[in-house]
Amino acid sequence: MMAFDMTVRGAPQSYVFRPGCWEELGPRLAELGIGRALVVHGGDSWRAAAPRFPEAGRAEFRFERYGGECTSEERDRLARIAFEERSEAIIGVGGGKLSDLAKAVAGRLKLPVVLLPTLAATCSAWTPLSIMYDRNGAMVAYEIHPRANALVLLDPLVLLNSPPELLAAGIGDTLAKWYEADVILSRIPNPSVELTVASFAARTCRDNLLRDGEAALAALAAGEFDDAFARVVETVVLAAGMVGGFGDRYARTAGAHSVHDGLTILPEAHAVRHGSKVAYGILVQLALEERWAEIDSLLPFYGRVGLPASLREMGLGSVSDERLRAVADRTVEGDASIHLLPGDITAERVLDAMRRLEAVTSFEAEPTRASTFRPSESQTAASEKKPARITGEGDFRGDFI
């Protein structure tokens, strides 16, 4: 077996997934010997989550709202506050960008990070890395942190209050795990055990989402915590995180995320969710691979769960050819992960794939296609939330330590 140049960062130190697990924060902090912490939170997500945020117990909290982007400037601002407060940990309460920021702050200060997700839109809560952006919202770097996340408390009852389009975006981001990992791993003739685990996790992502994704969105709309919702949430957070965690650079990203990165240079793309841009990137990657039959098989699923299959559906249909060329240039810039695809991937090929995809999807006359910005009827119903209910056969008391 050949030796692989990789480091496994497989999981947080402790992970809990069950209804009401946020209430365990105080005792868990005591177990970790944490007495003071900076709690970083957002705006809208915090208003929804604050009623469920637990008492500090014996710990002392300083609460600070973040500025909306995971930038080096915001990281340094919060790090100064944490240092001045003599914080012993950073607690992040929010979505993916906020989790990335909390990890970046903790990494800068060499402190443990505790994450309480309010969304299931990315695997950020699982992974010890941060995607950094500039002040204009363009992606600029990945930061990989030397420590695993100390504690993740994933409370499904909190997630049932999240907007459906964010879960749909999480489905898109996680579906990419299979397509980006498989295009690399399938070309390795004798993979290591770690890479075999990564491949299994990636396939699990695909299978669970294609089977349960639509049902999970329906459960979210109804305010029901059932088997499908539980599987999709843990697929987005746990299984997705394991792909890169065990596969490292052989399974983390390829074409889809590079397309996302390219799109971030467009100011009008900043309103499009991360996972929605990645979902579009899956199709561009498949176009580059000339896998049009696979694209045809995915389009109905995209329509049912509200993922964009074209620039038009992301509100980017009027972007000029010159600016699309700039997107393609950014997509293939330097050592971008799109170069892990077979063949010579150039900006011209990316631009051609985007144009061909646009032409193909323009002939998709599916009246049931649900745009990311025009939710389907079942998704719109989520805005009138019913009280959360627990259904299904499982007891949903997952505790991984």
C-alpha positions as a LaTeX table, in Angstrom:
\begin{tabular}{lrrr}
\hline
Residue & $x$ (\AA) & $y$ (\AA) & $z$ (\AA) \\
\hline
Met1 & 0.00 & 0.00 & 0.00 \\
Met2 & 1.35 & 3.40 & $-0.94$ \\
Ala3 & 1.90 & 6.04 & 1.76 \\
Phe4 & $-0.39$ & 9.07 & 1.55 \\
Asp5 & 0.65 & 12.57 & 2.55 \\
Met6 & $-2.31$ & 13.38 & 4.76 \\
Thr7 & $-3.43$ & 14.17 & 8.30 \\
Val8 & $-6.68$ & 12.77 & 9.70 \\
Arg9 & $-8.86$ & 15.28 & 11.55 \\
Gly10 & $-11.79$ & 12.97 & 11.92 \\
Ala11 & $-14.13$ & 14.42 & 14.54 \\
Pro12 & $-14.70$ & 16.90 & 17.36 \\
Gln13 & $-13.51$ & 15.87 & 20.79 \\
Ser14 & $-17.14$ & 15.56 & 21.91 \\
Tyr15 & $-20.35$ & 15.59 & 19.88 \\
Val16 & $-23.94$ & 15.41 & 21.15 \\
Phe17 & $-27.06$ & 15.19 & 19.00 \\
Arg18 & $-30.37$ & 15.00 & 20.84 \\
Pro19 & $-33.34$ & 17.22 & 21.68 \\
Gly20 & $-32.56$ & 19.64 & 24.49 \\
Cys21 & $-28.81$ & 19.01 & 24.51 \\
Trp22 & $-28.04$ & 22.73 & 24.73 \\
Glu23 & $-29.07$ & 22.44 & 28.38 \\
Glu24 & $-25.92$ & 20.38 & 28.93 \\
Leu25 & $-23.63$ & 23.31 & 28.12 \\
Gly26 & $-22.93$ & 24.29 & 31.74 \\
Pro27 & $-21.98$ & 20.80 & 32.98 \\
Arg28 & $-19.97$ & 20.13 & 29.82 \\
Leu29 & $-17.97$ & 23.33 & 30.30 \\
Ala30 & $-17.32$ & 22.33 & 33.89 \\
Glu31 & $-16.00$ & 18.96 & 32.68 \\
Leu32 & $-13.60$ & 20.82 & 30.39 \\
Gly33 & $-12.50$ & 23.12 & 33.21 \\
Ile34 & $-13.81$ & 26.22 & 31.43 \\
Gly35 & $-14.90$ & 29.03 & 33.74 \\
Arg36 & $-14.98$ & 32.05 & 31.39 \\
Ala37 & $-16.00$ & 32.15 & 27.75 \\
Leu38 & $-16.70$ & 34.60 & 24.95 \\
Val39 & $-20.03$ & 33.77 & 23.29 \\
Val40 & $-20.07$ & 34.90 & 19.66 \\
His41 & $-23.51$ & 35.10 & 18.06 \\
Gly42 & $-25.33$ & 36.55 & 15.07 \\
Gly43 & $-28.42$ & 38.69 & 14.67 \\
Asp44 & $-31.49$ & 36.94 & 13.29 \\
Ser45 & $-30.23$ & 33.51 & 14.30 \\
Trp46 & $-29.57$ & 34.72 & 17.85 \\
Arg47 & $-33.08$ & 36.14 & 18.20 \\
Ala48 & $-34.41$ & 32.68 & 17.38 \\
Ala49 & $-31.86$ & 30.81 & 19.48 \\
Ala50 & $-31.57$ & 33.04 & 22.56 \\
Pro51 & $-34.67$ & 31.63 & 24.32 \\
Arg52 & $-33.05$ & 28.19 & 24.22 \\
Phe53 & $-29.58$ & 29.32 & 25.24 \\
Pro54 & $-28.91$ & 27.81 & 28.68 \\
Glu55 & $-27.82$ & 29.40 & 31.92 \\
Ala56 & $-24.08$ & 29.62 & 32.34 \\
Gly57 & $-23.97$ & 27.54 & 35.48 \\
Arg58 & $-20.68$ & 28.33 & 37.17 \\
Ala59 & $-19.17$ & 29.80 & 34.01 \\
Glu60 & $-19.04$ & 33.51 & 33.19 \\
Phe61 & $-20.07$ & 34.58 & 29.68 \\
Arg62 & $-19.31$ & 37.71 & 27.65 \\
Phe63 & $-21.70$ & 37.98 & 24.69 \\
Glu64 & $-20.58$ & 39.61 & 21.44 \\
Arg65 & $-22.39$ & 39.91 & 18.10 \\
Tyr66 & $-20.27$ & 39.32 & 15.02 \\
Gly67 & $-20.25$ & 41.54 & 11.95 \\
Gly68 & $-21.73$ & 39.08 & 9.45 \\
Glu69 & $-18.57$ & 37.92 & 7.66 \\
Cys70 & $-15.71$ & 35.62 & 8.60 \\
Thr71 & $-12.83$ & 38.00 & 7.92 \\
Ser72 & $-9.37$ & 38.37 & 9.39 \\
Glu73 & $-10.39$ & 41.79 & 10.72 \\
Glu74 & $-13.40$ & 40.37 & 12.56 \\
Arg75 & $-11.33$ & 37.46 & 13.85 \\
Asp76 & $-8.74$ & 39.83 & 15.28 \\
Arg77 & $-11.39$ & 42.13 & 16.80 \\
Leu78 & $-13.02$ & 39.25 & 18.65 \\
Ala79 & $-9.66$ & 37.80 & 19.65 \\
Arg80 & $-8.76$ & 41.11 & 21.33 \\
Ile81 & $-12.04$ & 41.05 & 23.28 \\
Ala82 & $-11.51$ & 37.45 & 24.34 \\
Phe83 & $-7.96$ & 38.21 & 25.43 \\
Glu84 & $-9.03$ & 41.27 & 27.43 \\
Glu85 & $-11.82$ & 39.25 & 29.07 \\
Arg86 & $-9.37$ & 36.45 & 29.93 \\
Ser87 & $-11.69$ & 34.01 & 28.16 \\
Glu88 & $-10.84$ & 30.34 & 28.48 \\
Ala89 & $-12.91$ & 29.25 & 25.48 \\
Ile90 & $-14.81$ & 30.61 & 22.49 \\
Ile91 & $-18.46$ & 29.59 & 22.10 \\
Gly92 & $-20.05$ & 30.04 & 18.68 \\
Val93 & $-23.85$ & 30.11 & 18.37 \\
Gly94 & $-25.05$ & 30.38 & 14.78 \\
Gly95 & $-24.50$ & 29.12 & 11.25 \\
Gly96 & $-21.50$ & 28.12 & 9.19 \\
Lys97 & $-19.73$ & 31.47 & 8.82 \\
Leu98 & $-20.12$ & 32.18 & 12.51 \\
Ser99 & $-18.77$ & 28.73 & 13.40 \\
Asp100 & $-15.81$ & 29.30 & 11.10 \\
Leu101 & $-15.18$ & 32.65 & 12.76 \\
Ala102 & $-15.37$ & 31.18 & 16.27 \\
Lys103 & $-12.86$ & 28.51 & 15.26 \\
Ala104 & $-10.56$ & 31.14 & 13.77 \\
Val105 & $-10.69$ & 33.23 & 16.96 \\
Ala106 & $-10.04$ & 30.17 & 19.12 \\
Gly107 & $-7.19$ & 29.14 & 16.84 \\
Arg108 & $-5.58$ & 32.56 & 17.08 \\
Leu109 & $-5.66$ & 32.40 & 20.91 \\
Lys110 & $-5.00$ & 28.65 & 21.20 \\
Leu111 & $-8.26$ & 28.19 & 23.09 \\
Pro112 & $-10.89$ & 25.42 & 22.87 \\
Val113 & $-13.95$ & 26.15 & 20.74 \\
Val114 & $-17.50$ & 25.07 & 21.59 \\
Leu115 & $-20.13$ & 25.20 & 18.85 \\
Leu116 & $-23.92$ & 25.34 & 19.15 \\
Pro117 & $-25.24$ & 25.33 & 15.57 \\
Thr118 & $-28.54$ & 27.00 & 14.77 \\
Leu119 & $-28.56$ & 25.75 & 11.17 \\
Ala120 & $-27.77$ & 22.55 & 9.29 \\
Ala121 & $-26.38$ & 24.32 & 6.23 \\
Thr122 & $-22.72$ & 23.19 & 6.27 \\
Cys123 & $-20.39$ & 20.79 & 8.09 \\
Ser124 & $-18.57$ & 23.71 & 9.73 \\
Ala125 & $-19.46$ & 22.57 & 13.25 \\
Trp126 & $-17.65$ & 19.29 & 12.66 \\
Thr127 & $-14.48$ & 20.39 & 10.90 \\
Pro128 & $-11.41$ & 22.16 & 12.36 \\
Leu129 & $-11.07$ & 24.63 & 9.51 \\
Ser130 & $-12.32$ & 28.10 & 8.59 \\
Ile131 & $-13.15$ & 29.59 & 5.20 \\
Met132 & $-11.98$ & 33.20 & 5.31 \\
Tyr133 & $-13.50$ & 36.02 & 3.25 \\
Asp134 & $-12.54$ & 39.61 & 2.56 \\
Arg135 & $-14.72$ & 42.59 & 3.51 \\
Asn136 & $-16.49$ & 42.37 & 0.15 \\
Gly137 & $-17.54$ & 38.75 & 0.72 \\
Ala138 & $-15.02$ & 37.12 & $-1.66$ \\
Met139 & $-13.36$ & 33.92 & $-0.43$ \\
Val140 & $-9.65$ & 34.43 & 0.16 \\
Ala141 & $-8.26$ & 31.48 & 2.14 \\
Tyr142 & $-8.76$ & 28.29 & 4.12 \\
Glu143 & $-7.37$ & 28.10 & 7.63 \\
Ile144 & $-6.79$ & 24.60 & 9.04 \\
His145 & $-6.59$ & 24.59 & 12.82 \\
Pro146 & $-4.34$ & 22.22 & 14.79 \\
Arg147 & $-6.99$ & 21.40 & 17.41 \\
Ala148 & $-10.26$ & 19.55 & 16.98 \\
Asn149 & $-13.40$ & 21.39 & 18.05 \\
Ala150 & $-13.75$ & 20.74 & 21.77 \\
Leu151 & $-17.53$ & 20.30 & 21.91 \\
Val152 & $-20.48$ & 20.36 & 19.50 \\
Leu153 & $-24.03$ & 20.45 & 20.87 \\
Leu154 & $-26.42$ & 19.87 & 17.96 \\
Asp155 & $-30.00$ & 20.34 & 19.19 \\
Pro156 & $-32.57$ & 19.35 & 16.54 \\
Leu157 & $-35.30$ & 21.35 & 18.27 \\
Val158 & $-33.26$ & 24.49 & 17.61 \\
Leu159 & $-32.75$ & 23.50 & 13.99 \\
Leu160 & $-36.50$ & 23.09 & 13.49 \\
Asn161 & $-36.74$ & 26.89 & 13.79 \\
Ser162 & $-34.35$ & 27.47 & 10.86 \\
Pro163 & $-35.47$ & 28.64 & 7.40 \\
Pro164 & $-36.02$ & 25.78 & 4.91 \\
Glu165 & $-33.85$ & 27.39 & 2.24 \\
Leu166 & $-30.88$ & 27.02 & 4.57 \\
Leu167 & $-31.44$ & 23.29 & 5.00 \\
Ala168 & $-31.81$ & 23.07 & 1.22 \\
Ala169 & $-28.46$ & 24.84 & 0.88 \\
Gly170 & $-26.97$ & 22.36 & 3.33 \\
Ile171 & $-28.24$ & 19.53 & 1.17 \\
Gly172 & $-26.54$ & 21.11 & $-1.83$ \\
Asp173 & $-23.24$ & 21.64 & $-0.04$ \\
Thr174 & $-23.26$ & 18.07 & 1.28 \\
Leu175 & $-24.27$ & 16.44 & $-2.00$ \\
Ala176 & $-21.03$ & 17.83 & $-3.41$ \\
Lys177 & $-19.06$ & 15.65 & $-0.98$ \\
Trp178 & $-19.76$ & 12.61 & $-3.13$ \\
Tyr179 & $-19.02$ & 14.16 & $-6.49$ \\
Glu180 & $-15.88$ & 15.96 & $-5.35$ \\
Ala181 & $-14.45$ & 13.05 & $-3.35$ \\
Asp182 & $-15.30$ & 10.30 & $-5.82$ \\
Val183 & $-13.65$ & 12.01 & $-8.80$ \\
Ile184 & $-10.38$ & 11.90 & $-6.84$ \\
Leu185 & $-10.69$ & 8.68 & $-4.83$ \\
Ser186 & $-11.93$ & 6.57 & $-7.74$ \\
Arg187 & $-8.58$ & 7.14 & $-9.47$ \\
Ile188 & $-6.54$ & 5.81 & $-6.52$ \\
Pro189 & $-5.93$ & 2.08 & $-7.18$ \\
Asn190 & $-5.12$ & 1.00 & $-3.63$ \\
Pro191 & $-6.57$ & 3.48 & $-1.13$ \\
Ser192 & $-5.63$ & 3.49 & 2.54 \\
Val193 & $-8.10$ & 2.68 & 5.31 \\
Glu194 & $-8.56$ & 6.40 & 5.97 \\
Leu195 & $-9.50$ & 7.05 & 2.34 \\
Thr196 & $-11.87$ & 4.09 & 2.35 \\
Val197 & $-13.66$ & 5.64 & 5.34 \\
Ala198 & $-13.82$ & 8.96 & 3.50 \\
Ser199 & $-15.30$ & 7.29 & 0.43 \\
Phe200 & $-17.92$ & 5.50 & 2.54 \\
Ala201 & $-18.88$ & 8.77 & 4.22 \\
Ala202 & $-19.16$ & 10.51 & 0.84 \\
Arg203 & $-21.41$ & 7.78 & $-0.56$ \\
Thr204 & $-23.51$ & 7.96 & 2.61 \\
Cys205 & $-23.97$ & 11.67 & 2.00 \\
Arg206 & $-25.27$ & 11.09 & $-1.51$ \\
Asp207 & $-27.52$ & 8.17 & $-0.64$ \\
Asn208 & $-29.09$ & 9.75 & 2.45 \\
Leu209 & $-29.78$ & 13.08 & 0.77 \\
Leu210 & $-31.28$ & 11.67 & $-2.41$ \\
Arg211 & $-33.48$ & 9.37 & $-0.34$ \\
Asp212 & $-34.46$ & 11.64 & 2.57 \\
Gly213 & $-33.77$ & 15.21 & 1.49 \\
Glu214 & $-37.27$ & 16.04 & 0.31 \\
Ala215 & $-38.88$ & 14.35 & 3.35 \\
Ala216 & $-36.57$ & 16.25 & 5.70 \\
Leu217 & $-37.69$ & 19.58 & 4.21 \\
Ala218 & $-41.30$ & 18.51 & 4.65 \\
Ala219 & $-40.61$ & 17.64 & 8.30 \\
Leu220 & $-39.01$ & 21.03 & 8.81 \\
Ala221 & $-42.05$ & 22.73 & 7.29 \\
Ala222 & $-44.30$ & 20.79 & 9.65 \\
Gly223 & $-42.08$ & 21.36 & 12.68 \\
Glu224 & $-41.60$ & 17.62 & 13.16 \\
Phe225 & $-38.40$ & 15.97 & 14.32 \\
Asp226 & $-38.60$ & 12.62 & 12.56 \\
Asp227 & $-36.22$ & 9.99 & 11.17 \\
Ala228 & $-35.71$ & 11.72 & 7.81 \\
Phe229 & $-34.96$ & 15.09 & 9.39 \\
Ala230 & $-32.52$ & 13.50 & 11.86 \\
Arg231 & $-30.67$ & 11.60 & 9.12 \\
Val232 & $-30.36$ & 14.62 & 6.86 \\
Val233 & $-29.16$ & 16.90 & 9.67 \\
Glu234 & $-26.47$ & 14.47 & 10.75 \\
Thr235 & $-25.55$ & 13.80 & 7.14 \\
Val236 & $-24.98$ & 17.53 & 6.57 \\
Val237 & $-22.97$ & 17.98 & 9.76 \\
Leu238 & $-21.38$ & 14.65 & 10.70 \\
Ala239 & $-21.07$ & 12.54 & 7.55 \\
Ala240 & $-20.01$ & 15.51 & 5.44 \\
Gly241 & $-17.38$ & 16.48 & 7.99 \\
Met242 & $-15.98$ & 12.95 & 7.98 \\
Val243 & $-15.32$ & 13.05 & 4.23 \\
Gly244 & $-12.64$ & 15.72 & 4.45 \\
Gly245 & $-11.76$ & 14.75 & 8.01 \\
Phe246 & $-10.58$ & 11.29 & 6.96 \\
Gly247 & $-9.77$ & 12.04 & 3.33 \\
Asp248 & $-7.88$ & 15.31 & 3.85 \\
Arg249 & $-6.80$ & 16.81 & 0.51 \\
Tyr250 & $-7.77$ & 13.63 & $-1.33$ \\
Ala251 & $-11.45$ & 14.10 & $-0.53$ \\
Arg252 & $-12.13$ & 17.63 & 0.68 \\
Thr253 & $-13.02$ & 19.65 & $-2.43$ \\
Ala254 & $-12.63$ & 19.52 & $-6.21$ \\
Gly255 & $-14.61$ & 21.31 & $-8.91$ \\
Ala256 & $-17.86$ & 22.28 & $-7.20$ \\
His257 & $-16.29$ & 24.34 & $-4.44$ \\
Ser258 & $-13.88$ & 26.01 & $-6.87$ \\
Val259 & $-16.89$ & 27.19 & $-8.87$ \\
His260 & $-18.36$ & 28.52 & $-5.62$ \\
Asp261 & $-15.14$ & 30.38 & $-4.93$ \\
Gly262 & $-15.21$ & 31.89 & $-8.39$ \\
Leu263 & $-18.79$ & 33.09 & $-7.98$ \\
Thr264 & $-17.91$ & 34.95 & $-4.79$ \\
Ile265 & $-16.21$ & 37.69 & $-6.79$ \\
Leu266 & $-19.67$ & 38.78 & $-8.00$ \\
Pro267 & $-21.29$ & 41.14 & $-5.46$ \\
Glu268 & $-24.76$ & 40.00 & $-6.55$ \\
Ala269 & $-23.79$ & 36.38 & $-5.73$ \\
His270 & $-23.30$ & 37.22 & $-2.05$ \\
Ala271 & $-27.05$ & 36.91 & $-1.48$ \\
Val272 & $-26.91$ & 33.32 & $-2.75$ \\
Arg273 & $-26.32$ & 30.73 & $-0.04$ \\
His274 & $-22.96$ & 28.97 & 0.09 \\
Gly275 & $-24.57$ & 25.57 & $-0.47$ \\
Ser276 & $-26.66$ & 26.85 & $-3.38$ \\
Lys277 & $-23.55$ & 28.07 & $-5.17$ \\
Val278 & $-21.84$ & 24.74 & $-4.44$ \\
Ala279 & $-24.88$ & 22.84 & $-5.77$ \\
Tyr280 & $-24.60$ & 24.77 & $-9.03$ \\
Gly281 & $-20.88$ & 23.99 & $-8.98$ \\
Ile282 & $-21.65$ & 20.25 & $-8.90$ \\
Leu283 & $-23.37$ & 20.58 & $-12.26$ \\
Val284 & $-20.51$ & 22.62 & $-13.73$ \\
Gln285 & $-18.06$ & 19.96 & $-12.53$ \\
Leu286 & $-20.17$ & 17.22 & $-14.10$ \\
Ala287 & $-20.31$ & 19.23 & $-17.34$ \\
Leu288 & $-16.52$ & 19.42 & $-17.33$ \\
Glu289 & $-16.47$ & 15.64 & $-16.89$ \\
Glu290 & $-19.01$ & 15.28 & $-19.75$ \\
Arg291 & $-21.38$ & 13.44 & $-17.39$ \\
Trp292 & $-24.58$ & 14.80 & $-18.86$ \\
Ala293 & $-26.64$ & 11.71 & $-17.95$ \\
Glu294 & $-25.76$ & 12.32 & $-14.28$ \\
Ile295 & $-26.83$ & 15.95 & $-14.66$ \\
Asp296 & $-30.16$ & 14.80 & $-16.11$ \\
Ser297 & $-30.66$ & 12.46 & $-13.15$ \\
Leu298 & $-30.01$ & 15.26 & $-10.63$ \\
Leu299 & $-32.16$ & 18.00 & $-12.15$ \\
Pro300 & $-35.53$ & 16.65 & $-10.89$ \\
Phe301 & $-34.10$ & 16.36 & $-7.35$ \\
Tyr302 & $-32.74$ & 19.89 & $-7.55$ \\
Gly303 & $-36.20$ & 21.08 & $-8.52$ \\
Arg304 & $-37.93$ & 19.28 & $-5.67$ \\
Val305 & $-35.63$ & 20.58 & $-2.92$ \\
Gly306 & $-35.09$ & 24.09 & $-4.31$ \\
Leu307 & $-31.48$ & 24.00 & $-5.50$ \\
Pro308 & $-30.38$ & 26.18 & $-8.42$ \\
Ala309 & $-29.37$ & 24.44 & $-11.63$ \\
Ser310 & $-28.44$ & 27.58 & $-13.55$ \\
Leu311 & $-27.14$ & 31.09 & $-13.24$ \\
Arg312 & $-30.65$ & 32.34 & $-13.95$ \\
Glu313 & $-32.03$ & 30.58 & $-10.89$ \\
Met314 & $-29.43$ & 32.30 & $-8.73$ \\
Gly315 & $-30.38$ & 35.69 & $-10.10$ \\
Leu316 & $-27.16$ & 35.84 & $-12.12$ \\
Gly317 & $-28.59$ & 35.36 & $-15.59$ \\
Ser318 & $-27.76$ & 38.90 & $-16.69$ \\
Val319 & $-24.08$ & 38.79 & $-15.68$ \\
Ser320 & $-21.98$ & 39.87 & $-18.68$ \\
Asp321 & $-19.66$ & 37.54 & $-20.55$ \\
Glu322 & $-16.70$ & 39.61 & $-19.37$ \\
Arg323 & $-17.62$ & 39.15 & $-15.73$ \\
Leu324 & $-18.34$ & 35.44 & $-16.23$ \\
Arg325 & $-14.87$ & 35.15 & $-17.68$ \\
Ala326 & $-13.55$ & 36.72 & $-14.49$ \\
Val327 & $-15.48$ & 34.10 & $-12.51$ \\
Ala328 & $-13.91$ & 31.35 & $-14.60$ \\
Asp329 & $-10.45$ & 32.88 & $-14.11$ \\
Arg330 & $-10.97$ & 32.92 & $-10.33$ \\
Thr331 & $-12.28$ & 29.34 & $-10.41$ \\
Val332 & $-9.01$ & 27.99 & $-11.85$ \\
Glu333 & $-6.67$ & 30.43 & $-10.10$ \\
Gly334 & $-3.42$ & 29.07 & $-8.72$ \\
Asp335 & $-3.72$ & 25.72 & $-6.98$ \\
Ala336 & $-7.54$ & 25.74 & $-6.88$ \\
Ser337 & $-8.97$ & 22.31 & $-6.10$ \\
Ile338 & $-10.67$ & 22.14 & $-9.52$ \\
His339 & $-7.27$ & 21.07 & $-10.86$ \\
Leu340 & $-7.79$ & 17.75 & $-9.06$ \\
Leu341 & $-10.20$ & 16.86 & $-11.86$ \\
Pro342 & $-8.66$ & 14.81 & $-14.68$ \\
Gly343 & $-7.31$ & 16.72 & $-17.65$ \\
Asp344 & $-6.17$ & 20.30 & $-18.06$ \\
Ile345 & $-8.84$ & 22.53 & $-16.50$ \\
Thr346 & $-8.65$ & 26.02 & $-17.97$ \\
Ala347 & $-10.82$ & 29.11 & $-17.60$ \\
Glu348 & $-12.02$ & 28.56 & $-21.18$ \\
Arg349 & $-13.25$ & 25.07 & $-20.33$ \\
Val350 & $-15.02$ & 26.30 & $-17.19$ \\
Leu351 & $-16.71$ & 29.11 & $-19.09$ \\
Asp352 & $-17.77$ & 26.70 & $-21.83$ \\
Ala353 & $-19.21$ & 24.28 & $-19.24$ \\
Met354 & $-21.20$ & 27.10 & $-17.63$ \\
Arg355 & $-22.58$ & 28.18 & $-21.00$ \\
Arg356 & $-23.52$ & 24.65 & $-22.03$ \\
Leu357 & $-25.19$ & 24.04 & $-18.67$ \\
Glu358 & $-27.17$ & 27.25 & $-19.09$ \\
Ala359 & $-28.34$ & 26.10 & $-22.51$ \\
Val360 & $-29.35$ & 22.67 & $-21.24$ \\
Thr361 & $-31.27$ & 23.95 & $-18.23$ \\
Ser362 & $-33.07$ & 26.58 & $-20.32$ \\
Phe363 & $-34.92$ & 23.68 & $-21.96$ \\
Glu364 & $-35.96$ & 22.27 & $-18.58$ \\
Ala365 & $-39.64$ & 23.19 & $-18.58$ \\
Glu366 & $-40.46$ & 21.70 & $-15.19$ \\
Pro367 & $-43.24$ & 23.74 & $-13.62$ \\
Thr368 & $-42.46$ & 22.08 & $-10.29$ \\
Arg369 & $-38.88$ & 23.39 & $-10.20$ \\
Ala370 & $-38.51$ & 25.34 & $-6.96$ \\
Ser371 & $-36.03$ & 28.17 & $-7.20$ \\
Thr372 & $-33.85$ & 28.83 & $-4.17$ \\
Phe373 & $-35.45$ & 32.28 & $-4.01$ \\
Arg374 & $-38.99$ & 31.10 & $-4.76$ \\
Pro375 & $-39.54$ & 28.27 & $-2.26$ \\
Ser376 & $-41.93$ & 25.45 & $-2.98$ \\
Glu377 & $-45.26$ & 25.33 & $-1.21$ \\
Ser378 & $-43.99$ & 22.91 & 1.43 \\
Gln379 & $-41.00$ & 25.13 & 2.15 \\
Thr380 & $-43.05$ & 28.32 & 2.33 \\
Ala381 & $-45.26$ & 26.67 & 4.92 \\
Ala382 & $-42.29$ & 26.57 & 7.26 \\
Ser383 & $-42.65$ & 30.30 & 7.81 \\
Glu384 & $-45.79$ & 29.49 & 9.82 \\
Lys385 & $-44.11$ & 27.17 & 12.28 \\
Lys386 & $-46.01$ & 24.63 & 14.29 \\
Pro387 & $-44.66$ & 23.62 & 17.69 \\
Ala388 & $-41.85$ & 21.11 & 17.28 \\
Arg389 & $-42.92$ & 17.48 & 17.59 \\
Ile390 & $-40.77$ & 14.36 & 17.87 \\
Thr391 & $-41.92$ & 11.46 & 15.71 \\
Gly392 & $-40.44$ & 8.23 & 14.41 \\
Glu393 & $-39.00$ & 5.13 & 16.01 \\
Gly394 & $-35.56$ & 6.33 & 17.12 \\
Asp395 & $-34.88$ & 7.86 & 20.52 \\
Phe396 & $-32.45$ & 10.38 & 18.95 \\
Arg397 & $-30.08$ & 10.54 & 21.88 \\
Gly398 & $-26.79$ & 10.41 & 20.01 \\
Asp399 & $-23.77$ & 11.16 & 22.17 \\
Phe400 & $-20.31$ & 10.75 & 20.67 \\
Ile401 & $-17.38$ & 11.45 & 22.97 \\
\hline
\end{tabular}
